Amino acid sequence: MKQIIEPQRKIDVIQEADVVVIGGGPAGIAAAVSAARNGAQTILLEMFGSLGGMQTQCLNASFSFIDPAIQGGIIDDITYGLKRNGGLIRDISKESRTGKGMGGIFFDVEAYKLLLDEMILAAGIKPLYHVFAAGAVMEKNHIKAVIIESKEGRQAILGKVFIDTTGSGDIIWKSGSPSISDGFSKGPKKGRHAGLGYTFFFGGVDYAKLKAFRREHPEEWGGLWGGKELIKKSKADGTLYGNRAAFLLSEVWGRGSIWILGPQYALPKGHHPWMTEDITQGSIDLRKQAWSMYNLLKKNVGGFEKSYIEKTPTMVLLRDAHRLLGEYTLTEADIRAAKVFDDSIAVSNMCPDVFGPDDEHEWIGSISLYDIPYRCLISKKTDNLMSAGATISTDFITWCATRYCTPSICTGQAAGTAAALAARKKVSPGKLDIKLLQETLSRQGARVGLKDVPKAVINEYQQKAERSAERSKASTF
Ligand SMILES: Cc1cc2nc3c(=O)[nH]c(=O)nc-3n(C[C@H](O)[C@H](O)[C@H](O)COP(=O)(O)OP(=O)(O)OC[C@H]3O[C@@H](n4cnc5c(N)ncnc54)[C@H](O)[C@@H]3O)c2cc1C
């Protein structure tokens, strides 16, 4: 590839803080709020004009598997805040242990954005929106500053601890810190990244008619994922343009809207979800697929006759990009065995929801509860770099679970609290007293490990996992 030299230049240092959080998705929000509530001067950087990450930019308006016996702290503040501002559309948290569905809550994206602005301002955080974190200035194994690009140009932000919550590990790899970007973990597709995804909302749907249609066609449309036969036939006769073998259709309760996850853009071997050309081609292709699906559903499925495309995402769903290579990497074997860790900072009740490079999908419901160790949040090499959410140190299968929003809030809460304590104690996050961190998290309502979960609840989750293993024996379509 041709290269040119960028001349060295001085840039302005526009802010300085104890904790700098990069990326305002669920993990970043929890990290920033926790850091600030624990007394750290905190800056939150976000490349878009609102917070929420994939939940607002990619329209995943939900938190799955909320359970007060498993999580606590910031997730409660969010649920309460949404209730208060009228943004809570549906609360099915009671189903989290039953295995009936995804448990958790569904919310109004716009009300959620407003709530997050209010939460971070109330915590005293300095937010900077419309800034892209483009790189880092290193001093040996230490990040001195993060470089941002914005309408104002190139500027720097100094900090004591940096938390990468970009969902794609941008600062982890741009700072030269060790990272994981291994891709799909099995079979002939090993090493390829999970494809880019897309989700969109239909408006003007006649629910009553759609419900009746689903009842009349239980085989094809009765489940969460539907339309397999229609898709097969329409792909064969050329009336559908798209990759997916089934659509996930979900009612946005009582609003005449349907949320759909369907379009999928495959990345061939050697292509990566951080490559501009792939993201560009993917964005164009996924939009084309969405319109093709819309035309298909409108013509063939009862209830869609007067529907229209209401909302498409700001950005495509980038799945597995870079993750931190941490002091410890949590593995599938660990979570299958529910391994107990002395340095656990959160419990997760999320099973791996595995999306493969093409249209493979596997829900590993046989995994129940497991600890997340603090060392997964600490860079193996860079002494003041942490991570939370989708980019903690895990193998591919574990990432398919820990990246989800509810565990992301929990690891964000732990990372923010640890960063604030480390800055206050003038130690690197890796040298922080784990007991102090665990006690601080517990006082703030978090469940830090399986030891905090009542035995009866653990049993309920185990029974759910056994039922799931029986039912599916791994469902792949
Ligand atoms: C269609 C869809 C369906 C999903 N379904 C579910 C579900 O049912 N349940 C569930 O729990 N999860 C679901 N997920 C997954 C979930 O949304 C993500 O795993 C989760 O949002 C990850 O959280 P995060 O905070 O780590 O990262 P993200 O949500 O990706 O947030 C990262 C943030 O960082 C910002 N950012 C990125 N790079 C930079 C940069 N260089 N500079 C500045 N800012 C930057 C981004 O704009 C974003 O705001 C779904 C996701 C999608 C898209």
Coordinates of C-alpha atoms and ligand atoms in Angstrom, one line a residue, residues 22-29 45-48 50-60 62-64 102 106 131-134 165-168 170-171 174 197-199 259 261 315 317 319 350 353 388-391 403-408, ligand 1:
I22 CA -14.3 6.3 25.4
G23 CA -17.7 5.3 24.0
G24 CA -21.2 6.0 25.4
G25 CA -23.0 2.7 25.0
P26 CA -24.3 0.7 27.9
A27 CA -20.8 -0.2 29.2
G28 CA -19.6 3.4 28.8
I29 CA -22.6 5.0 30.5
L45 CA -16.4 10.7 24.7
E46 CA -19.0 9.7 22.1
M47 CA -18.8 9.9 18.3
F48 CA -22.6 10.4 17.8
S50 CA -26.6 10.8 21.8
L51 CA -25.7 8.1 24.2
G52 CA -26.9 4.4 24.2
G53 CA -24.5 2.9 21.7
M54 CA -26.1 0.0 19.8
Q55 CA -29.2 0.4 21.8
T56 CA -30.0 3.8 20.2
Q57 CA -27.8 3.9 17.1
C58 CA -28.5 0.3 16.0
L59 CA -32.1 0.3 17.4
N60 CA -31.6 -2.6 19.9
S62 CA -33.8 -3.6 25.1
F63 CA -31.9 -5.0 28.1
S64 CA -32.2 -8.8 28.2
M102 CA -35.3 -12.9 26.6
F106 CA -38.0 -2.9 26.2
V131 CA -15.8 13.4 18.9
F132 CA -14.1 10.4 17.4
A133 CA -11.3 8.9 19.5
A134 CA -8.7 8.4 16.8
T165 CA -16.0 1.1 25.8
T166 CA -16.2 1.7 22.1
G167 CA -17.7 -1.8 21.5
S168 CA -15.0 -2.3 18.9
D170 CA -10.7 1.2 19.0
I171 CA -8.3 2.6 21.6
K174 CA -4.8 2.0 18.2
G197 CA -26.2 -7.0 11.0
Y198 CA -29.1 -4.6 10.5
T199 CA -32.3 -4.0 12.2
W259 CA -38.9 -4.4 15.1
L261 CA -33.7 -8.3 12.7
M315 CA -24.8 2.6 11.8
L317 CA -24.3 -3.6 13.6
R319 CA -20.2 -7.6 15.8
M350 CA -26.6 -14.4 29.6
D353 CA -26.1 -16.1 21.4
A388 CA -15.9 -3.0 29.7
G389 CA -18.9 -4.3 27.8
A390 CA -18.4 -6.0 24.4
T391 CA -14.6 -5.6 24.5
R403 CA -21.2 -8.4 25.0
Y404 CA -24.9 -8.2 25.8
C405 CA -26.3 -5.0 27.3
T406 CA -27.0 -6.2 30.8
P407 CA -23.6 -7.8 31.5
S408 CA -22.1 -4.7 29.7
Ligands
LIG1 C1 -29.8 -5.4 16.3 C2 -29.2 -5.7 17.6 C3 -29.8 -6.6 18.4 C4 -29.3 -6.9 19.7 N1 -30.0 -7.6 20.5 C5 -29.7 -7.6 21.8 C6 -30.6 -8.1 22.8 O1 -31.7 -8.5 22.5 N2 -30.2 -8.0 24.1 C7 -29.0 -7.4 24.5 O2 -28.7 -7.3 25.7 N3 -28.1 -7.0 23.6 C8 -28.5 -7.1 22.3 N4 -27.6 -6.6 21.3 C9 -26.2 -6.4 21.6 C10 -25.9 -5.1 22.4 O3 -26.6 -4.0 21.9 C11 -24.4 -4.8 22.4 O4 -23.7 -6.0 22.6 C12 -24.1 -3.8 23.5 O5 -24.7 -2.6 23.1 C13 -22.6 -3.6 23.7 O6 -22.4 -2.5 24.6 P1 -21.1 -1.6 24.6 O7 -21.4 -0.5 25.5 O8 -20.0 -2.5 24.9 O9 -20.9 -1.1 23.1 P2 -21.8 -0.3 22.1 O10 -23.2 -0.4 22.4 O11 -21.3 -0.7 20.7 O12 -21.4 1.2 22.4 C14 -20.2 1.7 21.9 C15 -20.3 3.2 21.9 O13 -19.0 3.8 21.6 C16 -19.1 4.8 20.5 N5 -17.8 4.7 19.8 C17 -17.4 3.7 19.1 N6 -16.2 4.0 18.6 C18 -15.9 5.2 19.0 C19 -14.7 6.1 18.8 N7 -13.7 5.7 18.1 N8 -14.8 7.3 19.4 C20 -15.9 7.7 20.1 N9 -16.9 7.0 20.3 C21 -16.9 5.7 19.8 C22 -20.3 4.3 19.7 O14 -20.9 5.3 19.0 C23 -21.2 3.8 20.8 O15 -22.0 4.8 21.4 C24 -28.1 -6.3 20.1 C25 -27.4 -5.5 19.2 C26 -28.0 -5.1 18.0 C27 -27.4 -4.1 17.1

